[in-house]
């Protein structure tokens, strides 16, 4: 996989460690140079080859000719009263996305994007309503974390600021498999961003074939956007369910847990007033999840202009949670963060991309990625 055209320098942020080793060997260097480079880039957040003082001067000069660290451009930064931070980033080509950092006691979570827009067309999602623009490259995905690390004042000796990364911004990560999986590997590499394997989470709306594939190929935490307890409701708001219904989806989840020896799967369930938030829905959910390694995360819906849905009342959300817990299914309610800066996952970059979004909506589901 190449991150460049023949006229461009290679963006090192797109290379896994073995990819970088191959790159330096092709330059006539020893493979261990890749380890040194990785340390500079990820442990010290240094992007300027000239500052990498334990590399020979001539190697640094040649690197500067053929390689670079190209990050997205920061268009703006906002900090919420609760400490949540949001950056608007622009990629080459002009597309914009947002990255959100959520500090909590003992951890810091970065919410990143895998695509500009999304093809999946879920009925309650602002990203889905915008249509699809393009996949982000591995370098563009890693670049979001690298930039946030640098902006947050990451120091190799100090406490880690970003402890968790979630692919819960724009896009369906498993529809951009070939770029997302290497990006996750770079994040989990101990010489790279060195995040624990349980702390990089891929959230999917349910691309079943790709779920089987990640079970074989990588080792991340898995979150699944369920949002409804039966096929009739789910097919209406998550169209991919018509191709991969709940039964197949859950089988893929339990396979993943077994194969990966994972703790379990987190199921996101967005609470839509009068639609999927009734007690009978909670009881149906208990029936399908009871006895399995599942945790349900109830998410207050974030309304956006033009949506037909409304947020469920706090009372309805709590009642729903109580039924799940009584039925033996672990459940939590997601606190909303950064409300004052519109930093909720699932509605990122809504406004920015109104201006830059290619409005051609491609409704085909991205199954060809399975073979990529
Ligand atoms: N495409 C992936 C990951 C990005 S969406 C997925 O669907 O899982 C990240 C999360 O935000 C998902 O759980 C999604 O269901 C949720 N989400 C989308 N729109 C939302 C909204 N308007 N309010 C609350 N959550 C939303
Ligand atoms: Fe895409 Fe996820 Fe939004 Fe569905 S919820 S449209 S999969 S970003």
PDB file of C-alpha atoms in Angstrom, residues 60-362:
ATOM      1  CA  UNK A  60      18.521  12.983   7.568  1.00  0.00           C
ATOM      2  CA  UNK A  61      19.176  14.960   4.377  1.00  0.00           C
ATOM      3  CA  UNK A  62      18.135  12.063   2.152  1.00  0.00           C
ATOM      4  CA  UNK A  63      15.058  11.463   4.280  1.00  0.00           C
ATOM      5  CA  UNK A  64      14.029  15.060   3.830  1.00  0.00           C
ATOM      6  CA  UNK A  65      14.194  14.530   0.064  1.00  0.00           C
ATOM      7  CA  UNK A  66      12.044  11.402  -0.114  1.00  0.00           C
ATOM      8  CA  UNK A  67       9.915  11.451   3.022  1.00  0.00           C
ATOM      9  CA  UNK A  68       7.938  13.782   5.225  1.00  0.00           C
ATOM     10  CA  UNK A  69       5.521  13.921   8.133  1.00  0.00           C
ATOM     11  CA  UNK A  70       2.450  15.414   6.556  1.00  0.00           C
ATOM     12  CA  UNK A  71      -0.343  16.165   9.008  1.00  0.00           C
ATOM     13  CA  UNK A  72      -3.781  17.601   8.403  1.00  0.00           C
ATOM     14  CA  UNK A  73      -4.069  21.359   8.844  1.00  0.00           C
ATOM     15  CA  UNK A  74      -5.717  22.638  12.022  1.00  0.00           C
ATOM     16  CA  UNK A  75      -8.481  25.030  11.022  1.00  0.00           C
ATOM     17  CA  UNK A  76      -9.738  25.693  14.516  1.00  0.00           C
ATOM     18  CA  UNK A  77      -9.703  24.575  18.140  1.00  0.00           C
ATOM     19  CA  UNK A  78     -12.441  24.805  20.733  1.00  0.00           C
ATOM     20  CA  UNK A  79     -12.340  23.932  24.409  1.00  0.00           C
ATOM     21  CA  UNK A  80     -15.547  23.154  26.261  1.00  0.00           C
ATOM     22  CA  UNK A  81     -16.331  24.213  29.818  1.00  0.00           C
ATOM     23  CA  UNK A  82     -15.955  20.545  30.828  1.00  0.00           C
ATOM     24  CA  UNK A  83     -12.455  20.298  29.320  1.00  0.00           C
ATOM     25  CA  UNK A  84     -13.522  18.510  26.135  1.00  0.00           C
ATOM     26  CA  UNK A  85     -11.436  19.765  23.236  1.00  0.00           C
ATOM     27  CA  UNK A  86     -12.319  19.792  19.574  1.00  0.00           C
ATOM     28  CA  UNK A  87     -10.124  20.402  16.552  1.00  0.00           C
ATOM     29  CA  UNK A  88     -11.378  21.004  13.052  1.00  0.00           C
ATOM     30  CA  UNK A  89      -8.863  19.444  10.669  1.00  0.00           C
ATOM     31  CA  UNK A  90      -8.571  19.923   6.952  1.00  0.00           C
ATOM     32  CA  UNK A  91      -7.059  17.359   4.634  1.00  0.00           C
ATOM     33  CA  UNK A  92      -5.525  17.782   1.234  1.00  0.00           C
ATOM     34  CA  UNK A  93      -8.409  18.209  -1.139  1.00  0.00           C
ATOM     35  CA  UNK A  94     -10.156  20.540   1.291  1.00  0.00           C
ATOM     36  CA  UNK A  95     -12.308  18.039   3.179  1.00  0.00           C
ATOM     37  CA  UNK A  96     -12.710  18.671   6.876  1.00  0.00           C
ATOM     38  CA  UNK A  97     -13.340  16.475   9.872  1.00  0.00           C
ATOM     39  CA  UNK A  98     -13.358  16.997  13.603  1.00  0.00           C
ATOM     40  CA  UNK A  99     -11.373  15.253  16.295  1.00  0.00           C
ATOM     41  CA  UNK A 100     -12.563  15.335  19.891  1.00  0.00           C
ATOM     42  CA  UNK A 101     -10.556  14.765  23.063  1.00  0.00           C
ATOM     43  CA  UNK A 102     -12.516  13.851  26.195  1.00  0.00           C
ATOM     44  CA  UNK A 103     -10.553  14.022  29.457  1.00  0.00           C
ATOM     45  CA  UNK A 104     -11.838  11.970  32.376  1.00  0.00           C
ATOM     46  CA  UNK A 105     -10.236  11.050  35.674  1.00  0.00           C
ATOM     47  CA  UNK A 106      -7.535   8.486  34.904  1.00  0.00           C
ATOM     48  CA  UNK A 107      -8.020   8.491  31.154  1.00  0.00           C
ATOM     49  CA  UNK A 108      -8.223  10.592  28.030  1.00  0.00           C
ATOM     50  CA  UNK A 109     -10.213   9.448  25.019  1.00  0.00           C
ATOM     51  CA  UNK A 110      -9.657  10.661  21.483  1.00  0.00           C
ATOM     52  CA  UNK A 111     -12.540  10.251  19.047  1.00  0.00           C
ATOM     53  CA  UNK A 112     -11.265  10.057  15.467  1.00  0.00           C
ATOM     54  CA  UNK A 113     -12.680   9.621  11.971  1.00  0.00           C
ATOM     55  CA  UNK A 114     -12.021   6.983   9.331  1.00  0.00           C
ATOM     56  CA  UNK A 115     -13.825   8.537   6.362  1.00  0.00           C
ATOM     57  CA  UNK A 116     -15.102  11.910   5.252  1.00  0.00           C
ATOM     58  CA  UNK A 117     -18.839  11.273   5.355  1.00  0.00           C
ATOM     59  CA  UNK A 118     -20.305   7.782   5.381  1.00  0.00           C
ATOM     60  CA  UNK A 119     -22.128   5.500   2.976  1.00  0.00           C
ATOM     61  CA  UNK A 120     -24.155   3.619   5.531  1.00  0.00           C
ATOM     62  CA  UNK A 121     -27.000   6.103   5.688  1.00  0.00           C
ATOM     63  CA  UNK A 122     -28.219   5.434   9.243  1.00  0.00           C
ATOM     64  CA  UNK A 123     -31.404   7.394   9.810  1.00  0.00           C
ATOM     65  CA  UNK A 124     -30.393   9.114  13.080  1.00  0.00           C
ATOM     66  CA  UNK A 125     -26.874  10.184  12.066  1.00  0.00           C
ATOM     67  CA  UNK A 126     -25.747  13.589  10.828  1.00  0.00           C
ATOM     68  CA  UNK A 127     -22.746  12.057   9.045  1.00  0.00           C
ATOM     69  CA  UNK A 128     -24.989   9.589   7.253  1.00  0.00           C
ATOM     70  CA  UNK A 129     -27.282  12.397   6.176  1.00  0.00           C
ATOM     71  CA  UNK A 130     -24.347  14.100   4.416  1.00  0.00           C
ATOM     72  CA  UNK A 131     -23.449  11.168   2.216  1.00  0.00           C
ATOM     73  CA  UNK A 132     -19.989   9.856   1.424  1.00  0.00           C
ATOM     74  CA  UNK A 133     -17.001  11.820   0.274  1.00  0.00           C
ATOM     75  CA  UNK A 134     -13.915   9.602   0.588  1.00  0.00           C
ATOM     76  CA  UNK A 135     -11.865   7.192   2.659  1.00  0.00           C
ATOM     77  CA  UNK A 136      -9.087   8.636   4.787  1.00  0.00           C
ATOM     78  CA  UNK A 137      -5.623   7.186   4.211  1.00  0.00           C
ATOM     79  CA  UNK A 138      -3.681   5.432   6.976  1.00  0.00           C
ATOM     80  CA  UNK A 139      -1.520   8.545   7.342  1.00  0.00           C
ATOM     81  CA  UNK A 140      -4.579  10.766   7.644  1.00  0.00           C
ATOM     82  CA  UNK A 141      -6.017   8.539  10.359  1.00  0.00           C
ATOM     83  CA  UNK A 142      -2.759   8.286  12.327  1.00  0.00           C
ATOM     84  CA  UNK A 143      -2.208  12.012  11.709  1.00  0.00           C
ATOM     85  CA  UNK A 144      -5.300  12.827  13.793  1.00  0.00           C
ATOM     86  CA  UNK A 145      -3.806  11.083  16.828  1.00  0.00           C
ATOM     87  CA  UNK A 146      -0.305  12.432  16.209  1.00  0.00           C
ATOM     88  CA  UNK A 147      -1.560  16.007  16.016  1.00  0.00           C
ATOM     89  CA  UNK A 148      -3.764  15.676  19.082  1.00  0.00           C
ATOM     90  CA  UNK A 149      -0.825  14.211  21.015  1.00  0.00           C
ATOM     91  CA  UNK A 150       1.353  17.133  20.015  1.00  0.00           C
ATOM     92  CA  UNK A 151      -1.338  19.707  20.763  1.00  0.00           C
ATOM     93  CA  UNK A 152      -2.040  18.206  24.170  1.00  0.00           C
ATOM     94  CA  UNK A 153       1.591  18.579  25.133  1.00  0.00           C
ATOM     95  CA  UNK A 154       2.480  14.897  25.070  1.00  0.00           C
ATOM     96  CA  UNK A 155       5.765  14.208  26.798  1.00  0.00           C
ATOM     97  CA  UNK A 156       7.512  10.847  26.608  1.00  0.00           C
ATOM     98  CA  UNK A 157       8.387  10.902  30.302  1.00  0.00           C
ATOM     99  CA  UNK A 158       5.176  12.343  31.634  1.00  0.00           C
ATOM    100  CA  UNK A 159       1.786  10.791  32.002  1.00  0.00           C
ATOM    101  CA  UNK A 160       0.112   9.714  28.825  1.00  0.00           C
ATOM    102  CA  UNK A 161      -2.581  12.208  27.882  1.00  0.00           C
ATOM    103  CA  UNK A 162      -4.360  10.111  25.267  1.00  0.00           C
ATOM    104  CA  UNK A 163      -4.987   6.664  26.729  1.00  0.00           C
ATOM    105  CA  UNK A 164      -7.878   5.554  24.501  1.00  0.00           C
ATOM    106  CA  UNK A 165      -8.718   6.001  20.845  1.00  0.00           C
ATOM    107  CA  UNK A 166     -12.193   5.339  19.498  1.00  0.00           C
ATOM    108  CA  UNK A 167     -13.178   5.244  15.829  1.00  0.00           C
ATOM    109  CA  UNK A 168     -16.472   6.948  16.584  1.00  0.00           C
ATOM    110  CA  UNK A 169     -16.154  10.157  14.616  1.00  0.00           C
ATOM    111  CA  UNK A 170     -17.129  10.248  10.959  1.00  0.00           C
ATOM    112  CA  UNK A 171     -17.311   7.167   8.842  1.00  0.00           C
ATOM    113  CA  UNK A 172     -17.689   3.412   9.036  1.00  0.00           C
ATOM    114  CA  UNK A 173     -14.177   2.140   9.896  1.00  0.00           C
ATOM    115  CA  UNK A 174     -14.719  -1.375   8.543  1.00  0.00           C
ATOM    116  CA  UNK A 175     -15.732   0.063   5.175  1.00  0.00           C
ATOM    117  CA  UNK A 176     -12.194   1.502   5.007  1.00  0.00           C
ATOM    118  CA  UNK A 177     -10.566  -1.689   6.203  1.00  0.00           C
ATOM    119  CA  UNK A 178      -7.305  -1.465   4.276  1.00  0.00           C
ATOM    120  CA  UNK A 179      -6.390   1.905   5.827  1.00  0.00           C
ATOM    121  CA  UNK A 180      -7.981   1.538   9.258  1.00  0.00           C
ATOM    122  CA  UNK A 181      -6.345  -1.738  10.275  1.00  0.00           C
ATOM    123  CA  UNK A 182      -2.724  -0.566   9.677  1.00  0.00           C
ATOM    124  CA  UNK A 183      -3.588   2.721  11.447  1.00  0.00           C
ATOM    125  CA  UNK A 184      -4.805   0.765  14.474  1.00  0.00           C
ATOM    126  CA  UNK A 185      -1.610  -1.333  14.376  1.00  0.00           C
ATOM    127  CA  UNK A 186       0.535   1.821  14.441  1.00  0.00           C
ATOM    128  CA  UNK A 187      -1.475   3.091  17.414  1.00  0.00           C
ATOM    129  CA  UNK A 188      -0.949  -0.170  19.312  1.00  0.00           C
ATOM    130  CA  UNK A 189       2.734  -0.652  18.396  1.00  0.00           C
ATOM    131  CA  UNK A 190       4.839  -0.272  21.534  1.00  0.00           C
ATOM    132  CA  UNK A 191       7.326   1.871  19.629  1.00  0.00           C
ATOM    133  CA  UNK A 192       4.458   3.713  17.968  1.00  0.00           C
ATOM    134  CA  UNK A 193       1.658   5.375  19.898  1.00  0.00           C
ATOM    135  CA  UNK A 194       1.843   2.452  22.346  1.00  0.00           C
ATOM    136  CA  UNK A 195      -1.833   2.271  23.243  1.00  0.00           C
ATOM    137  CA  UNK A 196      -3.058  -0.851  24.943  1.00  0.00           C
ATOM    138  CA  UNK A 197      -4.974  -3.247  22.685  1.00  0.00           C
ATOM    139  CA  UNK A 198      -8.060  -2.950  24.819  1.00  0.00           C
ATOM    140  CA  UNK A 199      -7.986   0.792  24.422  1.00  0.00           C
ATOM    141  CA  UNK A 200      -8.257   1.161  20.655  1.00  0.00           C
ATOM    142  CA  UNK A 201     -11.902   0.676  19.779  1.00  0.00           C
ATOM    143  CA  UNK A 202     -13.362   0.152  16.339  1.00  0.00           C
ATOM    144  CA  UNK A 203     -17.047   0.955  16.264  1.00  0.00           C
ATOM    145  CA  UNK A 204     -19.046  -0.607  13.444  1.00  0.00           C
ATOM    146  CA  UNK A 205     -22.616  -0.464  12.265  1.00  0.00           C
ATOM    147  CA  UNK A 206     -22.300  -4.169  11.475  1.00  0.00           C
ATOM    148  CA  UNK A 207     -20.226  -5.084   8.413  1.00  0.00           C
ATOM    149  CA  UNK A 208     -20.300  -8.778   9.236  1.00  0.00           C
ATOM    150  CA  UNK A 209     -17.711 -10.133   6.733  1.00  0.00           C
ATOM    151  CA  UNK A 210     -15.154  -7.544   7.844  1.00  0.00           C
ATOM    152  CA  UNK A 211     -15.874  -8.417  11.484  1.00  0.00           C
ATOM    153  CA  UNK A 212     -14.784 -11.987  10.779  1.00  0.00           C
ATOM    154  CA  UNK A 213     -11.735 -10.647   9.019  1.00  0.00           C
ATOM    155  CA  UNK A 214     -10.558  -8.438  11.900  1.00  0.00           C
ATOM    156  CA  UNK A 215     -11.001 -11.398  14.236  1.00  0.00           C
ATOM    157  CA  UNK A 216      -8.191 -13.046  12.239  1.00  0.00           C
ATOM    158  CA  UNK A 217      -6.034 -10.039  11.495  1.00  0.00           C
ATOM    159  CA  UNK A 218      -5.890  -7.670  14.405  1.00  0.00           C
ATOM    160  CA  UNK A 219      -6.717  -7.270  18.052  1.00  0.00           C
ATOM    161  CA  UNK A 220      -8.727  -4.175  18.896  1.00  0.00           C
ATOM    162  CA  UNK A 221     -11.725  -3.613  21.137  1.00  0.00           C
ATOM    163  CA  UNK A 222     -14.983  -3.950  19.268  1.00  0.00           C
ATOM    164  CA  UNK A 223     -18.059  -1.755  19.621  1.00  0.00           C
ATOM    165  CA  UNK A 224     -21.185  -2.466  17.613  1.00  0.00           C
ATOM    166  CA  UNK A 225     -23.893   0.075  16.894  1.00  0.00           C
ATOM    167  CA  UNK A 226     -27.018  -1.965  17.526  1.00  0.00           C
ATOM    168  CA  UNK A 227     -29.708   0.650  18.220  1.00  0.00           C
ATOM    169  CA  UNK A 228     -32.674  -1.727  17.980  1.00  0.00           C
ATOM    170  CA  UNK A 229     -33.600  -5.128  19.422  1.00  0.00           C
ATOM    171  CA  UNK A 230     -35.272  -6.598  16.311  1.00  0.00           C
ATOM    172  CA  UNK A 231     -34.715  -6.627  12.548  1.00  0.00           C
ATOM    173  CA  UNK A 232     -37.856  -4.710  11.718  1.00  0.00           C
ATOM    174  CA  UNK A 233     -36.812  -1.630  13.657  1.00  0.00           C
ATOM    175  CA  UNK A 234     -33.097  -1.956  12.977  1.00  0.00           C
ATOM    176  CA  UNK A 235     -33.450  -2.292   9.209  1.00  0.00           C
ATOM    177  CA  UNK A 236     -35.310   0.981   9.200  1.00  0.00           C
ATOM    178  CA  UNK A 237     -32.616   3.028  10.927  1.00  0.00           C
ATOM    179  CA  UNK A 238     -29.454   1.019  10.105  1.00  0.00           C
ATOM    180  CA  UNK A 239     -29.873  -0.023   6.442  1.00  0.00           C
ATOM    181  CA  UNK A 240     -26.925  -2.468   6.472  1.00  0.00           C
ATOM    182  CA  UNK A 241     -29.151  -4.629   8.681  1.00  0.00           C
ATOM    183  CA  UNK A 242     -31.108  -5.633   5.567  1.00  0.00           C
ATOM    184  CA  UNK A 243     -27.974  -7.351   4.327  1.00  0.00           C
ATOM    185  CA  UNK A 244     -26.609  -8.548   7.671  1.00  0.00           C
ATOM    186  CA  UNK A 245     -29.479  -9.076  10.119  1.00  0.00           C
ATOM    187  CA  UNK A 246     -29.127  -9.111  13.911  1.00  0.00           C
ATOM    188  CA  UNK A 247     -28.689 -12.882  14.205  1.00  0.00           C
ATOM    189  CA  UNK A 248     -25.682 -12.866  11.842  1.00  0.00           C
ATOM    190  CA  UNK A 249     -24.318  -9.743  13.474  1.00  0.00           C
ATOM    191  CA  UNK A 250     -24.425 -11.247  16.964  1.00  0.00           C
ATOM    192  CA  UNK A 251     -22.825 -14.472  15.750  1.00  0.00           C
ATOM    193  CA  UNK A 252     -19.970 -12.418  14.342  1.00  0.00           C
ATOM    194  CA  UNK A 253     -19.667 -10.623  17.707  1.00  0.00           C
ATOM    195  CA  UNK A 254     -19.431 -13.812  19.762  1.00  0.00           C
ATOM    196  CA  UNK A 255     -16.969 -15.261  17.252  1.00  0.00           C
ATOM    197  CA  UNK A 256     -14.826 -12.146  17.686  1.00  0.00           C
ATOM    198  CA  UNK A 257     -14.831 -12.426  21.467  1.00  0.00           C
ATOM    199  CA  UNK A 258     -13.872 -16.076  21.331  1.00  0.00           C
ATOM    200  CA  UNK A 259     -11.199 -15.718  18.683  1.00  0.00           C
ATOM    201  CA  UNK A 260      -9.627 -12.650  20.272  1.00  0.00           C
ATOM    202  CA  UNK A 261     -10.056 -13.761  23.836  1.00  0.00           C
ATOM    203  CA  UNK A 262     -11.668 -10.370  24.274  1.00  0.00           C
ATOM    204  CA  UNK A 263     -13.606  -9.272  27.313  1.00  0.00           C
ATOM    205  CA  UNK A 264     -16.770  -8.670  25.364  1.00  0.00           C
ATOM    206  CA  UNK A 265     -18.501  -6.397  22.903  1.00  0.00           C
ATOM    207  CA  UNK A 266     -19.926  -2.981  23.707  1.00  0.00           C
ATOM    208  CA  UNK A 267     -23.241  -2.333  22.001  1.00  0.00           C
ATOM    209  CA  UNK A 268     -24.177   1.275  21.334  1.00  0.00           C
ATOM    210  CA  UNK A 269     -27.868   1.989  21.545  1.00  0.00           C
ATOM    211  CA  UNK A 270     -28.983   5.505  20.666  1.00  0.00           C
ATOM    212  CA  UNK A 271     -32.151   6.400  22.551  1.00  0.00           C
ATOM    213  CA  UNK A 272     -34.797   7.741  20.177  1.00  0.00           C
ATOM    214  CA  UNK A 273     -37.936   9.067  21.789  1.00  0.00           C
ATOM    215  CA  UNK A 274     -40.950   6.787  21.212  1.00  0.00           C
ATOM    216  CA  UNK A 275     -39.061   4.749  18.605  1.00  0.00           C
ATOM    217  CA  UNK A 276     -36.717   2.251  20.287  1.00  0.00           C
ATOM    218  CA  UNK A 277     -36.878   3.333  23.931  1.00  0.00           C
ATOM    219  CA  UNK A 278     -39.923   1.490  25.247  1.00  0.00           C
ATOM    220  CA  UNK A 279     -39.822  -1.142  28.015  1.00  0.00           C
ATOM    221  CA  UNK A 280     -40.717  -3.918  25.553  1.00  0.00           C
ATOM    222  CA  UNK A 281     -37.647  -2.993  23.499  1.00  0.00           C
ATOM    223  CA  UNK A 282     -35.472  -3.304  26.590  1.00  0.00           C
ATOM    224  CA  UNK A 283     -36.987  -6.718  27.305  1.00  0.00           C
ATOM    225  CA  UNK A 284     -36.325  -7.866  23.710  1.00  0.00           C
ATOM    226  CA  UNK A 285     -32.748  -6.687  24.086  1.00  0.00           C
ATOM    227  CA  UNK A 286     -32.367  -8.734  27.268  1.00  0.00           C
ATOM    228  CA  UNK A 287     -33.583 -11.775  25.339  1.00  0.00           C
ATOM    229  CA  UNK A 288     -30.977 -11.473  22.603  1.00  0.00           C
ATOM    230  CA  UNK A 289     -28.010 -10.440  24.797  1.00  0.00           C
ATOM    231  CA  UNK A 290     -28.565 -12.275  28.054  1.00  0.00           C
ATOM    232  CA  UNK A 291     -25.816 -14.784  28.842  1.00  0.00           C
ATOM    233  CA  UNK A 292     -23.393 -13.291  26.320  1.00  0.00           C
ATOM    234  CA  UNK A 293     -20.300 -11.135  26.936  1.00  0.00           C
ATOM    235  CA  UNK A 294     -22.133  -7.913  26.146  1.00  0.00           C
ATOM    236  CA  UNK A 295     -22.349  -4.435  27.581  1.00  0.00           C
ATOM    237  CA  UNK A 296     -24.912  -1.927  26.389  1.00  0.00           C
ATOM    238  CA  UNK A 297     -24.048   1.747  26.231  1.00  0.00           C
ATOM    239  CA  UNK A 298     -27.202   3.858  26.046  1.00  0.00           C
ATOM    240  CA  UNK A 299     -26.515   7.068  24.144  1.00  0.00           C
ATOM    241  CA  UNK A 300     -28.699  10.152  24.397  1.00  0.00           C
ATOM    242  CA  UNK A 301     -29.595  11.096  20.811  1.00  0.00           C
ATOM    243  CA  UNK A 302     -28.005  14.305  19.527  1.00  0.00           C
ATOM    244  CA  UNK A 303     -30.573  16.047  17.390  1.00  0.00           C
ATOM    245  CA  UNK A 304     -29.466  17.827  14.201  1.00  0.00           C
ATOM    246  CA  UNK A 305     -31.349  19.999  11.710  1.00  0.00           C
ATOM    247  CA  UNK A 306     -33.753  17.993   9.557  1.00  0.00           C
ATOM    248  CA  UNK A 307     -33.901  14.840  11.723  1.00  0.00           C
ATOM    249  CA  UNK A 308     -37.232  13.180  12.419  1.00  0.00           C
ATOM    250  CA  UNK A 309     -36.078  11.877  15.811  1.00  0.00           C
ATOM    251  CA  UNK A 310     -35.997  13.363  19.277  1.00  0.00           C
ATOM    252  CA  UNK A 311     -33.945  12.564  22.339  1.00  0.00           C
ATOM    253  CA  UNK A 312     -35.612  10.202  24.826  1.00  0.00           C
ATOM    254  CA  UNK A 313     -36.402  11.627  28.240  1.00  0.00           C
ATOM    255  CA  UNK A 314     -33.936  10.934  31.044  1.00  0.00           C
ATOM    256  CA  UNK A 315     -36.659   8.916  32.759  1.00  0.00           C
ATOM    257  CA  UNK A 316     -37.119   6.678  29.694  1.00  0.00           C
ATOM    258  CA  UNK A 317     -33.364   6.120  29.419  1.00  0.00           C
ATOM    259  CA  UNK A 318     -33.060   5.218  33.099  1.00  0.00           C
ATOM    260  CA  UNK A 319     -36.065   2.896  32.957  1.00  0.00           C
ATOM    261  CA  UNK A 320     -34.526   1.175  29.918  1.00  0.00           C
ATOM    262  CA  UNK A 321     -31.202   0.752  31.712  1.00  0.00           C
ATOM    263  CA  UNK A 322     -32.901  -0.673  34.803  1.00  0.00           C
ATOM    264  CA  UNK A 323     -34.734  -3.310  32.765  1.00  0.00           C
ATOM    265  CA  UNK A 324     -31.461  -4.377  31.139  1.00  0.00           C
ATOM    266  CA  UNK A 325     -29.666  -4.617  34.459  1.00  0.00           C
ATOM    267  CA  UNK A 326     -32.504  -6.531  36.097  1.00  0.00           C
ATOM    268  CA  UNK A 327     -32.407  -8.900  33.117  1.00  0.00           C
ATOM    269  CA  UNK A 328     -28.707  -9.546  33.725  1.00  0.00           C
ATOM    270  CA  UNK A 329     -27.326  -7.372  30.907  1.00  0.00           C
ATOM    271  CA  UNK A 330     -24.657  -4.833  31.799  1.00  0.00           C
ATOM    272  CA  UNK A 331     -25.739  -1.334  30.847  1.00  0.00           C
ATOM    273  CA  UNK A 332     -24.494   2.219  31.235  1.00  0.00           C
ATOM    274  CA  UNK A 333     -25.758   5.607  30.132  1.00  0.00           C
ATOM    275  CA  UNK A 334     -23.267   7.702  28.190  1.00  0.00           C
ATOM    276  CA  UNK A 335     -22.807  11.115  29.673  1.00  0.00           C
ATOM    277  CA  UNK A 336     -22.898  13.799  27.029  1.00  0.00           C
ATOM    278  CA  UNK A 337     -19.715  15.809  26.917  1.00  0.00           C
ATOM    279  CA  UNK A 338     -18.770  19.016  25.191  1.00  0.00           C
ATOM    280  CA  UNK A 339     -22.374  19.959  24.452  1.00  0.00           C
ATOM    281  CA  UNK A 340     -21.453  23.625  24.321  1.00  0.00           C
ATOM    282  CA  UNK A 341     -19.005  23.013  21.456  1.00  0.00           C
ATOM    283  CA  UNK A 342     -21.069  20.441  19.542  1.00  0.00           C
ATOM    284  CA  UNK A 343     -18.499  17.773  20.263  1.00  0.00           C
ATOM    285  CA  UNK A 344     -20.779  14.752  20.428  1.00  0.00           C
ATOM    286  CA  UNK A 345     -19.709  11.726  18.445  1.00  0.00           C
ATOM    287  CA  UNK A 346     -21.992  11.065  15.557  1.00  0.00           C
ATOM    288  CA  UNK A 347     -22.492  14.674  14.659  1.00  0.00           C
ATOM    289  CA  UNK A 348     -18.960  15.773  14.026  1.00  0.00           C
ATOM    290  CA  UNK A 349     -18.105  18.154  11.220  1.00  0.00           C
ATOM    291  CA  UNK A 350     -21.719  18.621  10.289  1.00  0.00           C
ATOM    292  CA  UNK A 351     -21.345  22.297   9.676  1.00  0.00           C
ATOM    293  CA  UNK A 352     -17.879  22.341   8.207  1.00  0.00           C
ATOM    294  CA  UNK A 353     -18.661  19.789   5.594  1.00  0.00           C
ATOM    295  CA  UNK A 354     -21.819  21.459   4.467  1.00  0.00           C
ATOM    296  CA  UNK A 355     -19.401  23.642   2.560  1.00  0.00           C
ATOM    297  CA  UNK A 356     -16.975  21.056   1.281  1.00  0.00           C
ATOM    298  CA  UNK A 357     -18.986  17.863   1.064  1.00  0.00           C
ATOM    299  CA  UNK A 358     -19.316  16.226  -2.273  1.00  0.00           C
ATOM    300  CA  UNK A 359     -23.024  15.756  -2.245  1.00  0.00           C
ATOM    301  CA  UNK A 360     -23.052  12.851  -4.631  1.00  0.00           C
ATOM    302  CA  UNK A 361     -24.497  10.129  -2.482  1.00  0.00           C
ATOM    303  CA  UNK A 362     -23.151   6.710  -3.165  1.00  0.00           C
TER     304      UNK A 362
END
